[in-house]
Amino acid sequence: MAQHRSPWDPYTSGARFYDLLSGEVFYRAGRVAGIAMLGPQPGEVVLDVGCGTGLNFERLTTAVGPTGRVIGLDRSEHMLRVAHDRIDRNRWTNVSLVRADATCFTADQLPADHINAVLATYALSVTGDPDAAWRRIKSVAKPGARVCVVDMQKPTGWAQVFTPLARLACSMGRSDIEAKPWQLLQRDARQVQVRSLRGGHIQAACGTMP
Ligand SMILES: C[S@@+](CC[C@H](N)C(=O)[O-])C[C@H]1O[C@@H](n2cnc3c(N)ncnc32)[C@H](O)[C@@H]1O
């Protein structure tokens, strides 16, 4: 029997509304913390995995400067179209977009030989296979590269009362609230730091590839 799929998909038909509906007032804290922990430097190349509409680009382009490069990778052409408009509007010349699946992309799809840092904000839990995406990230993040994963889980402690809201937000974004993809980074990276935000709902982990 054919599977019924709603015509509304947050990353295709909904892409134009993503910035409005993504709860940026609440979730910005995760990207700000993650980018601060990642510490992109002038001249560096940063890969933004599952970049979506490019909400990380402003902070990343400012940090890497004109001699650096930001590479946004996403599988949705609709999200990338919005990201492209953002790049044009801001006249950023140091951002490239790559349409690829995070669970199976390869280094030769990227417009740079060397990646200094990788960021994935609220993306790995949406891929359907965070382990596969993490293996691809490890394959392009050479020893010494920094990697930061920001993602969501059920709130903890006193904030557990907000679990139904957190579940709703994750299901609207098709995110697996149980995926906890930062734990892959904790397992494989070195000098890992973790920050817990918004009642534990947002976790940001950053480390260096061995
Ligand atoms: C919740 S949005 C996060 C976007 C952005 N990182 C942010 O912080 O606003 C998840 C993004 O992951 C992308 N995505 C989901 N699965 C993917 C996959 N397998 N490969 C590449 N991108 C994927 C979606 O298209 C979407 O743009």
mmCIF file of C-alpha atoms and ligand atoms in Angstrom:
data_model
loop_
_atom_site.group_PDB
_atom_site.id
_atom_site.type_symbol
_atom_site.label_atom_id
_atom_site.label_comp_id
_atom_site.label_asym_id
_atom_site.label_seq_id
_atom_site.Cartn_x
_atom_site.Cartn_y
_atom_site.Cartn_z
ATOM 1 C CA MET A 1 0.000 0.000 0.000
ATOM 2 C CA ALA A 2 1.326 3.463 -0.841
ATOM 3 C CA GLN A 3 2.522 5.310 2.242
ATOM 4 C CA HIS A 4 0.698 8.572 2.921
ATOM 5 C CA ARG A 5 3.003 11.561 3.215
ATOM 6 C CA SER A 6 1.809 14.987 4.203
ATOM 7 C CA PRO A 7 2.417 17.644 1.510
ATOM 8 C CA TRP A 8 3.903 19.795 4.316
ATOM 9 C CA ASP A 9 7.550 19.067 4.843
ATOM 10 C CA PRO A 10 9.559 21.545 6.917
ATOM 11 C CA TYR A 11 12.588 21.212 4.629
ATOM 12 C CA THR A 12 10.901 21.270 1.224
ATOM 13 C CA SER A 13 7.505 23.011 1.007
ATOM 14 C CA GLY A 14 8.203 24.642 4.405
ATOM 15 C CA ALA A 15 11.712 25.896 3.628
ATOM 16 C CA ARG A 16 10.601 29.502 3.020
ATOM 17 C CA PHE A 17 9.048 29.583 6.482
ATOM 18 C CA TYR A 18 11.874 27.829 8.329
ATOM 19 C CA ASP A 19 13.432 30.987 9.759
ATOM 20 C CA LEU A 20 10.045 32.116 11.086
ATOM 21 C CA LEU A 21 8.948 28.777 12.491
ATOM 22 C CA SER A 22 12.206 27.335 13.800
ATOM 23 C CA GLY A 23 11.918 28.969 17.214
ATOM 24 C CA GLU A 24 15.134 30.887 16.708
ATOM 25 C CA VAL A 25 14.459 33.042 19.778
ATOM 26 C CA PHE A 26 14.837 29.878 21.831
ATOM 27 C CA TYR A 27 17.279 27.814 19.751
ATOM 28 C CA ARG A 28 19.740 30.590 18.813
ATOM 29 C CA ALA A 29 21.433 29.997 22.174
ATOM 30 C CA GLY A 30 22.673 26.608 20.934
ATOM 31 C CA ARG A 31 24.243 27.926 17.735
ATOM 32 C CA VAL A 32 25.845 30.868 19.570
ATOM 33 C CA ALA A 33 27.351 28.525 22.190
ATOM 34 C CA GLY A 34 28.416 25.955 19.581
ATOM 35 C CA ILE A 35 30.187 28.478 17.348
ATOM 36 C CA ALA A 36 31.913 30.042 20.365
ATOM 37 C CA MET A 37 33.140 26.587 21.430
ATOM 38 C CA LEU A 38 34.243 25.742 17.879
ATOM 39 C CA GLY A 39 36.229 28.996 17.735
ATOM 40 C CA PRO A 40 36.587 29.454 13.953
ATOM 41 C CA GLN A 41 39.669 31.530 13.110
ATOM 42 C CA PRO A 42 40.501 33.911 10.244
ATOM 43 C CA GLY A 43 41.528 31.981 7.140
ATOM 44 C CA GLU A 44 39.974 28.686 8.237
ATOM 45 C CA VAL A 45 37.580 26.462 6.276
ATOM 46 C CA VAL A 46 34.435 25.500 8.211
ATOM 47 C CA LEU A 47 31.967 22.862 7.028
ATOM 48 C CA ASP A 48 28.375 23.462 8.225
ATOM 49 C CA VAL A 49 26.661 20.048 7.925
ATOM 50 C CA GLY A 50 22.881 20.267 7.437
ATOM 51 C CA CYS A 51 23.270 24.045 7.094
ATOM 52 C CA GLY A 52 19.595 24.567 6.230
ATOM 53 C CA THR A 53 18.829 28.198 5.401
ATOM 54 C CA GLY A 54 22.224 29.354 6.652
ATOM 55 C CA LEU A 55 21.375 30.648 10.110
ATOM 56 C CA ASN A 56 24.988 29.960 11.163
ATOM 57 C CA PHE A 57 26.568 31.758 8.219
ATOM 58 C CA GLU A 58 26.743 35.285 9.602
ATOM 59 C CA ARG A 59 28.728 34.240 12.669
ATOM 60 C CA LEU A 60 30.902 31.824 10.697
ATOM 61 C CA THR A 61 31.753 34.211 7.824
ATOM 62 C CA THR A 62 32.604 36.970 10.279
ATOM 63 C CA ALA A 63 34.909 34.613 12.164
ATOM 64 C CA VAL A 64 36.785 33.135 9.174
ATOM 65 C CA GLY A 65 36.995 36.474 7.338
ATOM 66 C CA PRO A 66 37.629 37.065 3.633
ATOM 67 C CA THR A 67 40.544 34.631 3.481
ATOM 68 C CA GLY A 68 38.535 31.802 5.005
ATOM 69 C CA ARG A 69 35.603 29.808 3.658
ATOM 70 C CA VAL A 70 32.306 28.482 4.947
ATOM 71 C CA ILE A 71 30.892 25.427 3.184
ATOM 72 C CA GLY A 72 27.193 24.783 3.790
ATOM 73 C CA LEU A 73 26.080 21.225 3.020
ATOM 74 C CA ASP A 74 22.438 20.169 2.918
ATOM 75 C CA ARG A 75 20.374 17.613 1.019
ATOM 76 C CA SER A 76 17.369 19.897 0.523
ATOM 77 C CA GLU A 77 17.481 22.071 -2.586
ATOM 78 C CA HIS A 78 14.654 24.155 -1.057
ATOM 79 C CA MET A 79 16.653 24.947 2.098
ATOM 80 C CA LEU A 80 19.725 25.675 -0.030
ATOM 81 C CA ARG A 81 17.726 28.103 -2.183
ATOM 82 C CA VAL A 82 16.873 30.142 0.927
ATOM 83 C CA ALA A 83 20.525 29.899 2.019
ATOM 84 C CA HIS A 84 21.589 31.117 -1.423
ATOM 85 C CA ASP A 85 19.294 34.153 -1.152
ATOM 86 C CA ARG A 86 20.815 34.918 2.255
ATOM 87 C CA ILE A 87 24.330 34.777 0.756
ATOM 88 C CA ASP A 88 23.327 37.089 -2.118
ATOM 89 C CA ARG A 89 21.574 39.548 0.184
ATOM 90 C CA ASN A 90 24.625 39.799 2.426
ATOM 91 C CA ARG A 91 27.111 39.741 -0.481
ATOM 92 C CA TRP A 92 29.178 37.091 1.224
ATOM 93 C CA THR A 93 31.903 35.954 -1.125
ATOM 94 C CA ASN A 94 33.353 33.309 1.170
ATOM 95 C CA VAL A 95 30.400 30.909 1.431
ATOM 96 C CA SER A 96 29.878 27.883 -0.850
ATOM 97 C CA LEU A 97 26.858 25.596 -0.900
ATOM 98 C CA VAL A 98 26.937 21.881 -1.598
ATOM 99 C CA ARG A 99 23.842 19.773 -2.137
ATOM 100 C CA ALA A 100 24.636 16.386 -0.669
ATOM 101 C CA ASP A 101 23.382 13.815 1.785
ATOM 102 C CA ALA A 102 25.230 14.063 5.097
ATOM 103 C CA THR A 103 25.041 10.292 5.526
ATOM 104 C CA CYS A 104 26.983 9.490 2.356
ATOM 105 C CA PHE A 105 28.889 12.555 1.096
ATOM 106 C CA THR A 106 32.576 12.319 0.274
ATOM 107 C CA ALA A 107 35.485 14.764 0.509
ATOM 108 C CA ASP A 108 35.651 15.199 -3.271
ATOM 109 C CA GLN A 109 32.180 16.823 -3.199
ATOM 110 C CA LEU A 110 33.596 19.665 -1.082
ATOM 111 C CA PRO A 111 35.222 22.731 -2.673
ATOM 112 C CA ALA A 112 38.245 22.623 -0.343
ATOM 113 C CA ASP A 113 41.067 20.155 0.260
ATOM 114 C CA HIS A 114 41.329 20.780 3.948
ATOM 115 C CA ILE A 115 38.567 21.280 6.525
ATOM 116 C CA ASN A 116 39.658 22.981 9.756
ATOM 117 C CA ALA A 117 36.354 22.746 11.597
ATOM 118 C CA VAL A 118 32.947 21.078 11.262
ATOM 119 C CA LEU A 119 29.682 22.325 12.755
ATOM 120 C CA ALA A 120 26.305 20.549 12.824
ATOM 121 C CA THR A 121 23.490 22.440 14.542
ATOM 122 C CA TYR A 122 20.135 20.691 15.008
ATOM 123 C CA ALA A 123 20.898 18.585 11.941
ATOM 124 C CA LEU A 124 22.293 15.147 12.827
ATOM 125 C CA SER A 125 19.135 14.138 14.707
ATOM 126 C CA VAL A 126 17.150 14.863 11.523
ATOM 127 C CA THR A 127 19.297 12.797 9.136
ATOM 128 C CA GLY A 128 17.647 9.478 10.057
ATOM 129 C CA ASP A 129 21.104 7.928 10.476
ATOM 130 C CA PRO A 130 23.348 10.025 12.742
ATOM 131 C CA ASP A 131 25.949 7.230 12.912
ATOM 132 C CA ALA A 132 26.397 7.302 9.139
ATOM 133 C CA ALA A 133 26.579 11.117 9.119
ATOM 134 C CA TRP A 134 29.157 11.010 11.917
ATOM 135 C CA ARG A 135 31.285 8.530 9.942
ATOM 136 C CA ARG A 136 31.228 10.912 6.959
ATOM 137 C CA ILE A 137 32.157 13.858 9.209
ATOM 138 C CA LYS A 138 35.068 11.867 10.632
ATOM 139 C CA SER A 139 36.238 11.045 7.118
ATOM 140 C CA VAL A 140 36.605 14.751 6.207
ATOM 141 C CA ALA A 141 37.692 16.082 9.612
ATOM 142 C CA LYS A 142 41.377 15.238 9.584
ATOM 143 C CA PRO A 143 43.407 14.879 12.792
ATOM 144 C CA GLY A 144 43.460 18.199 14.627
ATOM 145 C CA ALA A 145 40.198 19.449 13.098
ATOM 146 C CA ARG A 146 37.623 20.733 15.584
ATOM 147 C CA VAL A 147 34.072 19.427 15.458
ATOM 148 C CA CYS A 148 30.983 20.769 17.203
ATOM 149 C CA VAL A 149 27.576 19.080 17.407
ATOM 150 C CA VAL A 150 24.583 20.992 18.756
ATOM 151 C CA ASP A 151 21.357 19.045 19.110
ATOM 152 C CA MET A 152 18.302 18.371 21.252
ATOM 153 C CA GLN A 153 17.140 15.922 23.857
ATOM 154 C CA LYS A 154 14.355 15.782 26.429
ATOM 155 C CA PRO A 155 14.770 18.510 29.061
ATOM 156 C CA THR A 156 16.323 17.425 32.341
ATOM 157 C CA GLY A 157 15.831 18.179 36.045
ATOM 158 C CA TRP A 158 13.206 20.822 36.850
ATOM 159 C CA ALA A 159 12.709 21.439 33.107
ATOM 160 C CA GLN A 160 11.285 17.942 32.555
ATOM 161 C CA VAL A 161 7.836 19.526 32.857
ATOM 162 C CA PHE A 162 8.498 20.980 29.393
ATOM 163 C CA THR A 163 9.108 17.547 27.835
ATOM 164 C CA PRO A 164 5.804 17.562 25.871
ATOM 165 C CA LEU A 165 6.754 20.936 24.322
ATOM 166 C CA ALA A 166 10.236 19.674 23.472
ATOM 167 C CA ARG A 167 8.750 16.554 21.872
ATOM 168 C CA LEU A 168 6.359 18.691 19.836
ATOM 169 C CA ALA A 169 9.180 20.952 18.613
ATOM 170 C CA CYS A 170 11.292 17.939 17.642
ATOM 171 C CA SER A 171 8.466 16.149 15.876
ATOM 172 C CA MET A 172 7.597 19.300 13.892
ATOM 173 C CA GLY A 173 11.232 19.409 12.775
ATOM 174 C CA ARG A 174 11.343 15.623 12.217
ATOM 175 C CA SER A 175 14.137 15.380 14.738
ATOM 176 C CA ASP A 176 14.697 12.195 16.747
ATOM 177 C CA ILE A 177 14.722 13.439 20.342
ATOM 178 C CA GLU A 178 16.383 10.184 21.455
ATOM 179 C CA ALA A 179 19.267 10.309 18.928
ATOM 180 C CA LYS A 180 21.747 12.277 21.136
ATOM 181 C CA PRO A 181 24.301 12.602 18.304
ATOM 182 C CA TRP A 182 26.794 14.602 20.419
ATOM 183 C CA GLN A 183 27.541 11.331 22.223
ATOM 184 C CA LEU A 184 29.274 10.111 19.043
ATOM 185 C CA LEU A 185 31.593 13.093 19.308
ATOM 186 C CA GLN A 186 32.142 12.448 23.021
ATOM 187 C CA ARG A 187 33.123 8.866 22.131
ATOM 188 C CA ASP A 188 35.551 9.676 19.314
ATOM 189 C CA ALA A 189 36.960 13.183 19.821
ATOM 190 C CA ARG A 190 39.537 14.476 22.298
ATOM 191 C CA GLN A 191 39.392 17.435 24.707
ATOM 192 C CA VAL A 192 35.601 17.382 24.501
ATOM 193 C CA GLN A 193 33.664 20.163 26.201
ATOM 194 C CA VAL A 194 29.897 19.962 26.640
ATOM 195 C CA ARG A 195 27.457 22.753 27.397
ATOM 196 C CA SER A 196 23.887 22.157 28.432
ATOM 197 C CA LEU A 197 21.363 24.907 27.718
ATOM 198 C CA ARG A 198 17.643 25.609 27.998
ATOM 199 C CA GLY A 199 16.932 23.164 30.809
ATOM 200 C CA GLY A 200 19.156 20.502 29.257
ATOM 201 C CA HIS A 201 17.081 20.426 26.050
ATOM 202 C CA ILE A 202 19.994 21.787 23.989
ATOM 203 C CA GLN A 203 23.370 20.071 24.190
ATOM 204 C CA ALA A 204 26.476 21.506 22.537
ATOM 205 C CA ALA A 205 29.606 19.362 22.410
ATOM 206 C CA CYS A 206 32.914 20.349 20.851
ATOM 207 C CA GLY A 207 36.177 18.460 20.539
ATOM 208 C CA THR A 208 39.254 17.835 18.429
ATOM 209 C CA MET A 209 39.685 14.866 16.097
ATOM 210 C CA PRO A 210 42.546 12.614 17.195
HETATM 211 C C1 LIG B 1 16.497 21.490 11.831
HETATM 212 S S1 LIG B 1 17.265 21.930 10.309
HETATM 213 C C2 LIG B 1 18.769 22.702 10.930
HETATM 214 C C3 LIG B 1 19.333 23.666 9.950
HETATM 215 C C4 LIG B 1 20.503 24.493 10.452
HETATM 216 N N1 LIG B 1 21.642 23.676 10.791
HETATM 217 C C5 LIG B 1 20.120 25.337 11.630
HETATM 218 O O1 LIG B 1 20.773 25.265 12.673
HETATM 219 O O2 LIG B 1 19.175 26.144 11.495
HETATM 220 C C6 LIG B 1 17.862 20.363 9.729
HETATM 221 C C7 LIG B 1 18.528 20.449 8.354
HETATM 222 O O3 LIG B 1 19.161 19.202 8.088
HETATM 223 C C8 LIG B 1 18.953 18.893 6.727
HETATM 224 N N2 LIG B 1 19.103 17.441 6.572
HETATM 225 C C9 LIG B 1 18.322 16.460 7.094
HETATM 226 N N3 LIG B 1 18.789 15.257 6.750
HETATM 227 C C10 LIG B 1 19.892 15.487 5.988
HETATM 228 C C11 LIG B 1 20.809 14.638 5.326
HETATM 229 N N4 LIG B 1 20.694 13.293 5.384
HETATM 230 N N5 LIG B 1 21.806 15.207 4.638
HETATM 231 C C12 LIG B 1 21.941 16.547 4.569
HETATM 232 N N6 LIG B 1 21.101 17.404 5.163
HETATM 233 C C13 LIG B 1 20.088 16.874 5.870
HETATM 234 C C14 LIG B 1 17.563 19.396 6.420
HETATM 235 O O4 LIG B 1 17.363 19.566 5.029
HETATM 236 C C15 LIG B 1 17.561 20.691 7.210
HETATM 237 O O5 LIG B 1 18.012 21.748 6.421
#
